[in-house]
XYZ file of C-alpha atoms in Angstrom:
721
model
C -0.122 -0.043 0.232
C 1.388 3.580 -1.145
C 2.176 5.654 2.025
C -0.260 8.073 2.584
C 3.092 10.693 3.100
C 5.657 10.063 0.229
C 7.425 13.544 0.472
C 7.098 13.681 3.610
C 9.045 10.665 4.455
C 11.295 12.040 1.565
C 12.113 14.611 2.790
C 12.904 12.932 5.911
C 15.451 10.528 4.694
C 17.355 13.445 2.911
C 18.193 14.659 5.778
C 19.144 11.673 7.915
C 15.989 11.007 9.876
C 16.129 6.791 10.023
C 12.952 5.524 9.971
C 13.066 3.560 12.633
C 15.755 1.591 15.095
C 15.678 -1.915 17.157
C 14.614 -1.352 20.463
C 17.018 -2.886 23.399
C 15.892 -6.070 23.303
C 17.152 -6.553 19.519
C 14.063 -8.353 18.903
C 10.967 -5.458 18.315
C 11.260 -2.409 16.149
C 10.150 1.409 17.279
C 8.990 2.960 14.045
C 8.855 7.134 13.899
C 5.533 8.886 13.448
C 5.160 11.191 10.929
C 4.669 13.664 13.542
C 7.933 12.890 14.990
C 9.697 13.736 11.362
C 7.274 16.771 11.332
C 8.926 17.941 14.706
C 12.803 16.846 14.045
C 12.239 19.011 10.370
C 10.938 21.568 11.669
C 14.394 21.918 13.940
C 16.356 21.476 10.972
C 14.758 24.450 9.794
C 12.130 22.856 7.281
C 8.463 23.076 7.320
C 6.989 19.610 6.236
C 3.771 20.087 8.272
C 2.228 19.562 5.070
C 2.617 16.859 2.292
C 2.548 20.264 -0.129
C 5.019 21.636 1.888
C 7.614 18.818 2.196
C 7.291 18.548 -1.463
C 8.257 22.528 -1.676
C 11.373 22.078 1.019
C 12.644 18.775 -0.549
C 13.083 20.473 -4.288
C 14.386 23.208 -2.249
C 17.204 21.266 -0.859
C 17.796 19.192 -4.138
C 17.930 22.924 -6.371
C 20.789 23.967 -3.711
C 22.516 20.279 -3.997
C 22.261 21.407 -8.402
C 23.590 25.118 -8.133
C 26.151 24.192 -5.638
C 29.492 24.349 -7.567
C 31.321 22.672 -5.077
C 30.979 21.029 -1.302
C 32.123 24.025 1.768
C 33.809 21.228 2.982
C 35.585 17.796 2.192
C 36.935 14.746 4.442
C 39.395 12.312 2.754
C 42.137 10.099 4.154
C 45.925 10.230 3.366
C 45.953 6.339 2.143
C 43.215 6.658 -0.516
C 44.525 8.057 -3.941
C 41.034 9.566 -4.819
C 41.626 13.042 -2.190
C 43.766 13.963 -4.849
C 40.960 14.826 -7.168
C 38.440 18.075 -7.113
C 35.122 17.430 -7.815
C 32.594 20.373 -9.078
C 29.471 20.835 -11.113
C 28.650 23.186 -13.633
C 26.375 25.456 -12.722
C 22.625 24.074 -14.046
C 21.724 27.684 -14.580
C 24.696 27.857 -17.520
C 22.088 25.753 -19.840
C 25.379 24.401 -21.766
C 24.610 21.563 -23.824
C 27.082 18.392 -23.718
C 30.727 19.133 -25.689
C 30.495 22.784 -24.379
C 33.851 24.058 -23.363
C 33.958 25.277 -19.612
C 37.910 26.192 -18.201
C 38.158 26.113 -14.768
C 41.098 27.641 -12.372
C 41.557 26.387 -9.206
C 43.739 27.471 -6.262
C 45.213 25.591 -3.673
C 46.538 26.958 -0.503
C 48.001 24.346 1.734
C 48.142 24.634 5.502
C 51.782 25.662 5.664
C 51.043 28.550 3.632
C 51.975 27.002 0.320
C 50.166 27.651 -2.571
C 49.320 25.513 -5.970
C 47.559 26.370 -8.918
C 46.003 24.074 -11.478
C 43.754 24.677 -14.329
C 42.243 23.006 -17.629
C 39.079 23.192 -19.930
C 36.662 20.434 -20.070
C 33.276 19.554 -22.357
C 30.935 19.371 -20.283
C 27.074 20.381 -19.807
C 25.510 22.213 -17.688
C 24.821 20.317 -14.223
C 27.569 17.419 -14.837
C 30.035 16.655 -11.989
C 33.030 16.832 -12.821
C 36.163 14.710 -11.310
C 39.519 16.661 -11.848
C 43.305 15.119 -11.356
C 44.945 17.028 -8.257
C 48.576 17.015 -7.863
C 51.196 16.862 -6.464
C 49.853 14.848 -3.120
C 48.317 16.238 -0.298
C 49.512 15.552 3.543
C 47.614 15.656 6.030
C 46.023 19.220 7.191
C 43.631 21.230 6.424
C 43.668 23.389 3.103
C 41.874 25.627 1.129
C 40.372 25.514 -2.571
C 39.343 28.240 -4.575
C 37.991 27.445 -7.517
C 37.121 29.369 -10.554
C 34.535 28.709 -13.727
C 34.468 30.081 -17.299
C 32.607 29.278 -20.251
C 32.010 32.320 -22.459
C 30.610 35.045 -20.925
C 30.049 33.038 -18.068
C 31.807 33.023 -14.315
C 31.339 31.062 -11.571
C 33.315 30.943 -7.872
C 33.505 28.357 -5.448
C 35.459 27.611 -2.110
C 35.907 24.576 0.197
C 37.881 23.391 2.945
C 39.822 20.172 2.178
C 40.559 18.242 5.330
C 43.097 15.059 5.210
C 43.148 12.947 7.469
C 45.380 9.883 8.436
C 43.945 6.684 8.654
C 43.390 6.024 12.108
C 44.467 7.783 15.919
C 46.576 7.282 17.782
C 47.070 3.818 19.527
C 48.720 3.746 23.404
C 52.577 2.618 22.707
C 51.737 -0.351 24.940
C 48.854 -1.955 27.456
C 49.467 0.231 30.693
C 46.613 1.511 33.256
C 45.814 4.837 35.187
C 43.785 6.694 37.648
C 40.367 7.767 37.447
C 39.401 10.640 39.252
C 36.297 13.048 39.585
C 38.643 16.573 40.420
C 35.634 18.389 42.087
C 35.596 15.576 44.634
C 39.447 15.472 45.520
C 40.298 16.901 49.150
C 43.662 18.393 49.567
C 45.359 20.376 52.141
C 45.276 23.811 50.517
C 41.740 23.610 48.431
C 38.992 25.851 48.557
C 36.162 23.170 49.265
C 37.008 21.525 45.656
C 39.983 19.830 44.247
C 42.011 22.255 42.076
C 44.523 22.268 39.270
C 47.095 21.976 41.852
C 45.474 18.697 43.601
C 45.168 17.116 40.183
C 49.158 18.012 39.868
C 49.745 16.100 43.321
C 47.219 13.355 42.024
C 49.274 12.729 38.381
C 52.806 12.454 40.384
C 51.492 9.974 42.775
C 49.588 7.942 40.233
C 53.132 8.453 38.409
C 54.935 6.831 41.302
C 52.979 3.537 41.317
C 53.796 2.704 37.073
C 50.014 4.632 35.997
C 50.407 5.533 32.663
C 47.185 8.773 32.852
C 45.345 10.517 35.152
C 41.502 10.505 34.337
C 39.440 13.690 34.890
C 35.788 14.580 34.616
C 34.906 17.379 32.049
C 36.574 20.658 32.924
C 33.959 22.532 30.778
C 32.973 25.921 32.303
C 29.754 25.941 34.624
C 27.767 28.404 36.100
C 28.670 26.638 39.576
C 25.063 27.555 41.002
C 22.273 25.831 41.579
C 21.402 22.702 39.668
C 23.881 24.228 37.234
C 26.969 21.704 38.554
C 26.765 19.291 36.260
C 29.811 18.361 34.281
C 27.936 16.729 31.506
C 25.568 20.127 31.006
C 28.364 22.601 30.860
C 27.851 26.600 29.819
C 30.544 25.797 27.099
C 32.624 23.011 25.979
C 35.197 25.179 24.774
C 36.151 26.311 27.749
C 36.828 25.838 31.420
C 35.927 26.162 34.991
C 37.715 28.642 36.903
C 36.352 27.063 40.452
C 39.443 24.875 39.445
C 42.011 27.208 40.051
C 44.711 26.766 42.158
C 44.449 30.581 43.591
C 47.439 30.351 45.427
C 48.974 29.305 42.516
C 48.226 32.597 40.602
C 51.029 35.241 39.998
C 49.343 38.143 40.315
C 49.106 36.919 44.135
C 52.250 38.350 44.910
C 51.645 41.597 43.230
C 48.590 42.144 44.903
C 48.034 43.507 48.477
C 43.956 43.944 47.960
C 44.168 40.106 46.964
C 46.268 39.316 50.053
C 44.490 41.489 52.384
C 41.286 39.851 51.292
C 42.771 36.309 51.974
C 43.948 37.145 55.407
C 40.387 38.381 56.682
C 39.149 36.090 59.513
C 35.930 36.055 57.771
C 37.646 34.520 54.709
C 39.486 32.386 56.879
C 37.019 31.248 58.334
C 34.718 30.420 55.541
C 37.388 28.791 53.694
C 37.726 26.264 56.897
C 34.006 25.421 56.582
C 34.356 25.016 53.152
C 37.572 22.358 53.479
C 35.890 20.045 56.045
C 32.278 19.808 54.505
C 31.366 16.421 52.836
C 30.245 18.258 49.759
C 31.446 20.397 47.152
C 29.708 23.850 47.965
C 29.571 25.616 44.649
C 28.222 28.880 45.354
C 29.874 29.389 48.614
C 33.170 28.572 47.018
C 32.859 30.921 43.901
C 31.443 33.998 46.374
C 34.235 33.662 48.330
C 37.067 33.660 44.951
C 35.122 36.104 43.650
C 36.918 39.370 44.904
C 40.277 37.900 45.466
C 40.027 37.029 41.351
C 38.911 40.556 40.774
C 41.637 41.800 42.474
C 44.369 39.333 41.253
C 42.610 40.174 37.658
C 43.248 44.020 37.934
C 46.878 43.289 39.667
C 47.260 41.342 35.955
C 45.835 44.642 34.373
C 47.986 46.735 35.754
C 51.273 45.312 35.685
C 51.020 42.809 32.799
C 48.177 43.589 29.953
C 50.185 45.526 27.179
C 52.884 45.760 29.267
C 55.444 43.347 26.944
C 56.568 41.394 29.719
C 56.654 37.690 29.466
C 53.293 37.241 31.057
C 51.845 40.121 29.143
C 53.499 38.506 25.706
C 51.939 35.228 26.903
C 48.485 37.270 27.418
C 48.692 39.085 23.932
C 49.158 34.799 21.939
C 46.677 33.697 23.866
C 44.126 36.395 22.587
C 45.223 36.254 19.187
C 45.270 32.020 18.965
C 41.220 31.882 20.600
C 40.257 34.646 19.198
C 36.422 35.152 18.312
C 35.854 32.149 19.914
C 36.969 33.310 23.301
C 36.114 36.896 23.099
C 32.017 35.690 22.553
C 32.359 33.651 25.262
C 33.985 36.156 27.480
C 30.932 38.686 26.753
C 28.668 36.500 27.679
C 29.478 35.280 30.937
C 30.040 39.371 31.666
C 26.508 40.155 30.072
C 25.051 36.815 31.882
C 26.394 38.845 35.118
C 25.389 42.217 34.461
C 21.644 40.998 34.029
C 21.340 38.593 36.445
C 23.046 40.652 39.517
C 20.226 43.860 38.376
C 17.217 41.297 39.482
C 15.220 41.865 36.540
C 16.728 38.322 34.265
C 17.226 35.113 35.013
C 20.974 33.512 33.433
C 18.600 31.863 30.607
C 19.455 34.022 27.473
C 16.237 33.253 25.790
C 14.443 35.323 28.723
C 16.829 38.591 28.118
C 16.280 41.771 26.007
C 16.051 41.070 22.530
C 18.589 42.732 21.355
C 20.968 40.779 23.680
C 19.901 37.532 22.652
C 22.286 38.007 19.082
C 25.845 38.015 19.883
C 26.169 40.253 16.616
C 24.086 43.173 17.940
C 24.821 46.635 18.061
C 23.808 46.135 21.748
C 25.991 43.007 22.541
C 29.137 45.028 21.056
C 28.418 48.456 23.208
C 28.058 46.841 26.156
C 31.401 44.448 25.245
C 33.037 48.220 24.808
C 31.554 50.022 28.173
C 32.277 46.456 30.544
C 35.974 46.113 29.180
C 36.688 44.921 32.295
C 34.339 42.820 32.839
C 34.424 40.720 29.639
C 38.446 40.298 29.939
C 38.205 38.959 33.460
C 36.618 36.356 31.642
C 39.864 36.091 29.515
C 42.270 36.127 31.521
C 40.580 33.572 33.856
C 40.907 31.183 31.173
C 44.204 32.209 30.431
C 45.246 31.148 33.620
C 42.916 27.688 33.318
C 45.142 26.659 30.690
C 48.487 27.821 31.899
C 47.546 25.764 34.995
C 46.518 22.763 33.124
C 49.355 23.040 31.155
C 52.191 22.997 34.244
C 49.641 19.782 35.269
C 50.387 18.278 32.108
C 54.234 19.234 32.396
C 54.487 18.092 36.247
C 52.505 14.311 35.067
C 55.289 14.032 32.221
C 58.237 15.090 34.558
C 56.797 11.997 37.399
C 56.432 9.625 34.341
C 53.056 9.317 33.653
C 53.485 8.211 29.758
C 50.059 8.997 28.274
C 49.462 12.078 30.582
C 45.951 13.993 31.202
C 42.624 11.783 30.470
C 40.117 14.107 29.608
C 36.731 13.868 28.677
C 34.376 15.749 26.077
C 30.635 16.020 26.797
C 28.247 15.025 24.321
C 26.749 18.300 24.368
C 25.960 21.849 25.909
C 23.391 23.074 28.144
C 20.110 25.093 26.133
C 21.221 27.903 27.979
C 24.671 28.421 27.944
C 27.168 30.643 26.205
C 27.845 28.180 23.216
C 24.139 27.719 22.226
C 24.360 31.730 22.677
C 27.437 32.372 20.154
C 26.307 29.846 17.672
C 22.763 29.789 17.616
C 22.950 28.447 13.896
C 24.885 25.510 14.785
C 21.903 23.959 17.220
C 18.691 22.316 16.266
C 15.446 23.909 18.031
C 12.735 22.338 19.352
C 14.387 19.440 20.118
C 16.707 17.631 22.950
C 19.302 14.876 22.610
C 18.066 11.943 24.849
C 18.336 7.850 24.818
C 15.231 5.785 23.508
C 12.729 3.534 26.199
C 15.177 0.928 27.316
C 15.568 -1.564 30.826
C 15.731 1.574 32.520
C 13.319 3.915 31.928
C 10.125 3.020 29.478
C 9.879 6.144 28.549
C 13.526 6.768 27.441
C 16.025 9.544 28.921
C 15.929 13.454 28.084
C 19.088 15.428 28.931
C 17.954 18.946 27.601
C 20.932 18.943 25.269
C 20.036 20.828 22.220
C 21.444 18.846 19.830
C 23.726 20.107 16.759
C 22.393 19.878 13.316
C 24.939 17.896 11.140
C 23.738 19.846 7.564
C 24.437 23.519 9.406
C 27.653 21.725 10.807
C 28.979 20.752 7.547
C 28.408 24.120 5.652
C 30.165 25.977 8.545
C 33.029 23.531 7.718
C 32.599 21.732 10.566
C 34.697 24.749 12.332
C 33.183 24.253 15.791
C 33.628 20.301 15.782
C 37.977 21.001 15.101
C 37.536 23.746 18.294
C 35.753 21.221 20.300
C 38.330 18.699 19.690
C 41.212 21.193 19.740
C 39.648 22.937 23.381
C 39.749 19.346 24.467
C 43.499 17.758 23.220
C 44.996 20.604 24.595
C 47.075 19.455 27.401
C 45.825 16.185 26.954
C 47.416 12.383 26.123
C 43.700 10.920 26.015
C 40.387 11.570 25.441
C 37.342 9.972 26.162
C 34.259 10.872 23.975
C 31.231 10.976 25.750
C 28.179 8.628 24.229
C 30.741 8.041 21.223
C 27.286 6.560 19.501
C 26.231 10.757 18.973
C 29.353 10.501 15.990
C 27.193 8.245 14.448
C 23.512 8.681 15.063
C 21.676 10.690 17.447
C 18.324 10.545 19.696
C 16.080 13.328 19.100
C 13.244 14.046 21.322
C 11.169 16.835 19.989
C 10.125 19.391 23.208
C 6.948 18.419 25.072
C 7.149 14.709 24.349
C 8.841 11.685 25.880
C 11.589 9.260 24.798
C 8.607 6.751 23.071
C 8.238 10.495 20.630
C 11.820 10.471 19.610
C 14.092 9.190 16.356
C 17.343 9.052 15.413
C 19.212 11.132 12.718
C 22.733 9.888 11.400
C 25.597 11.839 11.897
C 28.542 12.488 9.051
C 30.148 9.894 10.965
C 33.721 9.410 8.504
C 33.681 12.994 8.836
C 33.520 13.559 12.333
C 35.974 10.392 12.891
C 38.470 11.466 10.462
C 38.759 15.222 11.873
C 39.258 13.087 15.140
C 42.188 10.846 14.103
C 43.774 13.963 12.409
C 43.795 16.388 15.797
C 44.818 12.567 17.819
C 47.860 12.687 15.827
C 48.620 16.156 15.865
C 48.081 16.181 20.186
C 49.869 12.576 19.941
C 46.675 11.690 22.249
C 45.377 8.562 22.477
C 41.267 8.755 21.696
C 38.620 6.442 24.061
C 35.176 6.359 22.689
C 32.174 5.349 25.353
C 29.874 3.156 23.386
C 28.337 1.524 26.743
C 24.901 -0.105 25.954
C 23.163 -0.755 22.942
C 24.732 0.371 20.028
C 24.431 -0.245 16.726
C 26.252 -3.805 14.369
C 28.282 -1.190 13.301
C 29.413 0.846 15.777
C 32.726 -1.481 17.083
C 34.158 -2.015 13.526
C 34.127 1.187 12.906
C 35.613 2.965 16.077
C 38.188 -0.119 15.684
C 38.879 1.143 12.296
C 39.443 4.061 13.514
C 41.823 3.429 15.977
C 39.140 4.686 18.639
C 39.226 2.623 22.124
C 36.095 1.194 23.173
C 34.860 1.353 26.679
C 34.216 -2.463 28.906
C 33.106 -2.020 32.324
C 33.464 -5.501 34.252
C 30.255 -4.661 36.485
C 28.566 -4.778 33.081
C 30.370 -7.338 30.827
C 27.849 -10.568 31.671
C 28.022 -13.781 29.752
C 24.500 -15.585 28.229
C 24.088 -16.762 31.832
C 24.338 -14.364 34.405
C 27.867 -14.762 35.337
C 30.975 -12.435 34.655
C 32.930 -12.252 31.781
C 36.187 -14.304 31.808
C 39.379 -11.891 31.432
C 40.571 -13.830 28.166
C 37.119 -12.893 26.311
C 38.124 -9.043 26.628
C 38.287 -7.550 23.142
C 42.184 -5.922 23.308
C 41.182 -2.639 22.103
C 39.536 -1.107 24.595
C 39.652 0.638 28.007
C 38.449 -1.514 30.608
C 37.150 -0.357 34.047
C 35.197 -1.979 37.079
C 32.822 0.627 36.923
C 31.948 4.272 35.990
C 30.533 7.968 37.263
C 27.486 6.699 37.078
C 27.273 3.702 39.096
C 28.468 3.313 42.774
C 31.869 2.439 43.454
C 32.913 -1.345 44.041
C 32.867 -0.561 48.071
C 29.111 0.671 47.698
C 28.027 -1.943 45.303
C 29.489 -5.012 47.699
C 27.772 -2.983 50.488
C 24.429 -2.642 48.460
C 24.850 1.612 48.990
C 23.140 1.637 45.750
C 19.821 -0.239 46.923
C 19.775 1.990 50.176
C 19.751 4.987 48.062
C 17.916 3.614 45.333
C 14.819 2.934 48.023
C 15.453 6.283 50.131
C 15.144 8.390 46.311
C 12.124 6.471 45.167
C 14.304 4.710 41.841
C 13.440 1.414 44.596
C 9.631 1.739 45.396
C 8.355 -0.977 46.601
C 9.513 -3.356 49.258
C 9.075 -6.193 46.861
C 11.692 -4.268 44.155
C 13.793 -4.129 47.041
C 14.559 -7.960 48.299
C 14.357 -8.916 44.588
C 17.273 -6.386 44.295
C 19.090 -7.541 47.112
C 18.741 -11.147 46.089
C 20.116 -10.352 42.500
C 23.135 -8.501 44.889
C 23.781 -11.771 46.306
C 23.897 -13.657 43.245
C 26.396 -10.937 42.327
C 29.217 -11.295 44.819
C 28.705 -14.820 44.322
C 29.093 -14.659 40.685
C 32.127 -12.011 41.375
C 34.176 -13.546 43.612
C 33.572 -17.477 41.695
C 35.065 -15.407 38.438
C 37.876 -13.068 40.739
C 39.018 -17.019 42.008
C 38.701 -18.481 38.813
C 41.166 -15.670 37.413
C 43.280 -16.474 40.075
C 42.890 -12.753 41.285
C 41.916 -13.208 44.875
C 44.912 -13.151 46.934
C 44.742 -15.495 51.075
C 43.948 -13.409 53.662
C 44.530 -15.376 56.318
C 41.731 -17.730 56.697
C 39.420 -15.004 57.608
C 37.003 -12.748 55.558
C 37.844 -11.372 52.459
C 38.704 -7.562 53.226
C 36.914 -4.293 51.627
C 40.584 -3.337 50.161
C 41.016 -7.148 49.184
C 38.352 -7.778 47.399
C 39.055 -4.317 45.253
C 42.725 -5.232 44.560
C 41.155 -8.562 42.950
C 38.853 -6.987 41.101
C 41.773 -4.436 39.649
C 44.459 -7.293 39.504
C 41.511 -9.122 37.026
C 41.914 -6.408 35.110
C 45.194 -5.775 34.701
C 45.125 -9.463 33.097
C 42.762 -8.626 30.688
C 44.087 -7.755 27.260
C 42.857 -4.451 27.616
C 45.009 -2.052 26.311
C 44.389 0.608 29.002
C 42.449 -0.161 32.542
C 41.521 2.885 35.003
C 41.607 2.358 38.495
C 39.062 4.262 40.082
C 40.258 6.264 42.905
C 37.076 5.887 44.336
C 37.668 2.156 44.500
C 41.883 2.323 45.639
C 40.300 4.768 48.368
C 36.859 2.447 49.634
C 34.121 5.214 49.156
C 30.808 4.189 48.758
C 28.013 6.598 47.983
C 27.974 7.256 44.323
C 28.727 11.014 42.732
C 26.012 10.795 40.400
C 22.868 8.839 40.254
C 21.097 8.987 35.867
C 18.102 10.711 36.425
C 17.616 11.774 39.894
C 17.137 15.258 40.351
C 18.810 17.607 42.932
C 16.020 17.764 44.674
C 16.134 14.250 45.472
C 20.609 13.244 45.806
C 22.780 16.378 45.309
C 24.825 14.735 42.284
C 28.474 16.111 41.535
C 29.292 17.035 45.103
C 30.064 14.365 46.879
C 34.037 14.636 48.123
C 36.494 12.050 48.633
C 37.215 11.391 53.027
C 40.782 10.121 52.513
C 43.226 13.774 51.610
C 45.490 13.060 48.817
C 48.162 13.636 51.745
C 46.992 10.356 53.187
C 47.735 7.841 49.672
C 51.114 7.304 49.954
C 50.854 5.675 53.524
C 47.357 4.149 53.065
C 47.484 0.534 53.552
C 44.257 -0.043 52.452
C 44.519 1.900 48.785
C 47.997 -0.269 48.513
C 45.989 -3.628 48.979
C 42.980 -2.243 46.736
C 45.661 -1.311 44.008
C 45.996 -5.076 42.808
C 48.831 -4.481 40.240
C 51.279 -2.435 39.680
C 51.330 -2.829 35.734
C 49.364 -5.368 33.354
C 50.952 -8.244 32.226
C 52.644 -8.032 28.895
C 53.023 -4.423 28.952
């Protein structure tokens, strides 16, 4: 039977909206409804509310493609000969006949500035595609093509970014392990109630002393550090970092600012600092309030002594501004403008509610604000400059201590809809939809993460500039990078506003283009890439990741055989990073003690007595299965005939992981120190559980002499490294 909406379905297919997907069971296919198609197409900027409008939208897209001389961007591999060609189309409206002569001239400017000119004549009709050989060989990098066509009096010009990539990302030089921590949770002798970059440097040095190759951290993206805006996976910007991680006492201007030192010496400051350090939770707003006047004083000292002064720090700042360009200015303007409007008491931090003239970064009013509030804007540029300097110092200390890979950073899947990135680059984000996950065993209605998706077509039209900037920012000072929800580079689940995950659908993304750019930046930064590919993923994903040299993620507590037991170490794939758990799970000690079940009942995730009894019975089976697997692997060590202690159990799990073929093994610092509570419970609001705030009980200074930590380590290096 013919479809009643053929144009709508054709338009949806043209825009990459999948017609359906298999559910988590792998048996039932969920079909994309026409209502969902209309909503997702609308989010991409096209009206498909009727069949006639869908037909006209499809015709406009096809006509645009026919009239286009060259695609705005092309991503090719340096190991394939076909990348040495250029492809262009003779404009359709020239009305040429087959055999008419078209002269062409192409300027190829390589990334290093080298200019090569190629020209010739072809015989083609209007609308025909031309494929011309291009020499000499072009190496990996970002190159620019400019093309000019002539046929009689007719003339056309086009430009293209040609991105030539290596075949794959960098792989680890050898099998190794590292320590994975949540920076905000670290407790140090000189912290301000939250782990800072100085603490991270000390963690790197201790980890290196234990034979680790890397130290992993949560995303360091910029946050508001207020209210509910504290999740590292819902940032204000993925391009810039969170100033709460600054080591205040390591900022050079402290030695030059009598004002800042006086603020630090005040009794009120010292008392509040003591309370924050003693707290078992990160008090983001109080920390930010305590730091802000001191940071303002330090910025004034910087402006007085270094900005524009021509000394080493002033020159470094000038280079930073030049390198970051408009992206930094837009971010700093947003943060200053937000602070100004919120301080007035009439506006919230959501820029969609601001006066219309402030909602556009290119408006004259925004430019006037930036000019009249220059110091407020420059404060945020300077904060990012100092964050970058301190993170670079962490990377240097990690390398000097012996971390062969270095910092393992994390790139979140999205950015907050009311954040800086969406304000600065509104054309890149789809409107009226959010990224999420389809219904599964954890949620019958799916998950809505409240993050606006990037529109893959607009991303392509922008020559992938934002994706390139994201990857570069994440890899700066990093030796490895985790891509959160790497499935998002293949397809993303879009949920129309006002609906549940039942009404969502998948949208296809330009996988090979995005992974190719990732491989190019991986090679340039000599950084390993890890893709978080947990849960149900399409069949083609693991193979594609392996082809591109992206390591997968394997979590021991998830890795089960058909009988429900834990998989043998020998069955793990080599090209993965293996861990015991994740930041969305209870630590090993809490798993063993059923702390997640306790909390689940407290917050309502486990609703009834029957559900609780079933959960505890299942956990008892899991404990027996875990002990059986550890014993079979020879990972358990004699404990004097008594019951296995918590540190000995955790050491056995780590010994097991280090015995797998996995190229990388991540040991959670929470598991080494025996933390019990999770840092996050997915899908549970802050009114029921304070996610992202739990601090560690064991301070960094105690790690070298803690016998329980030593027992929980389990192994110094994976076998075969």
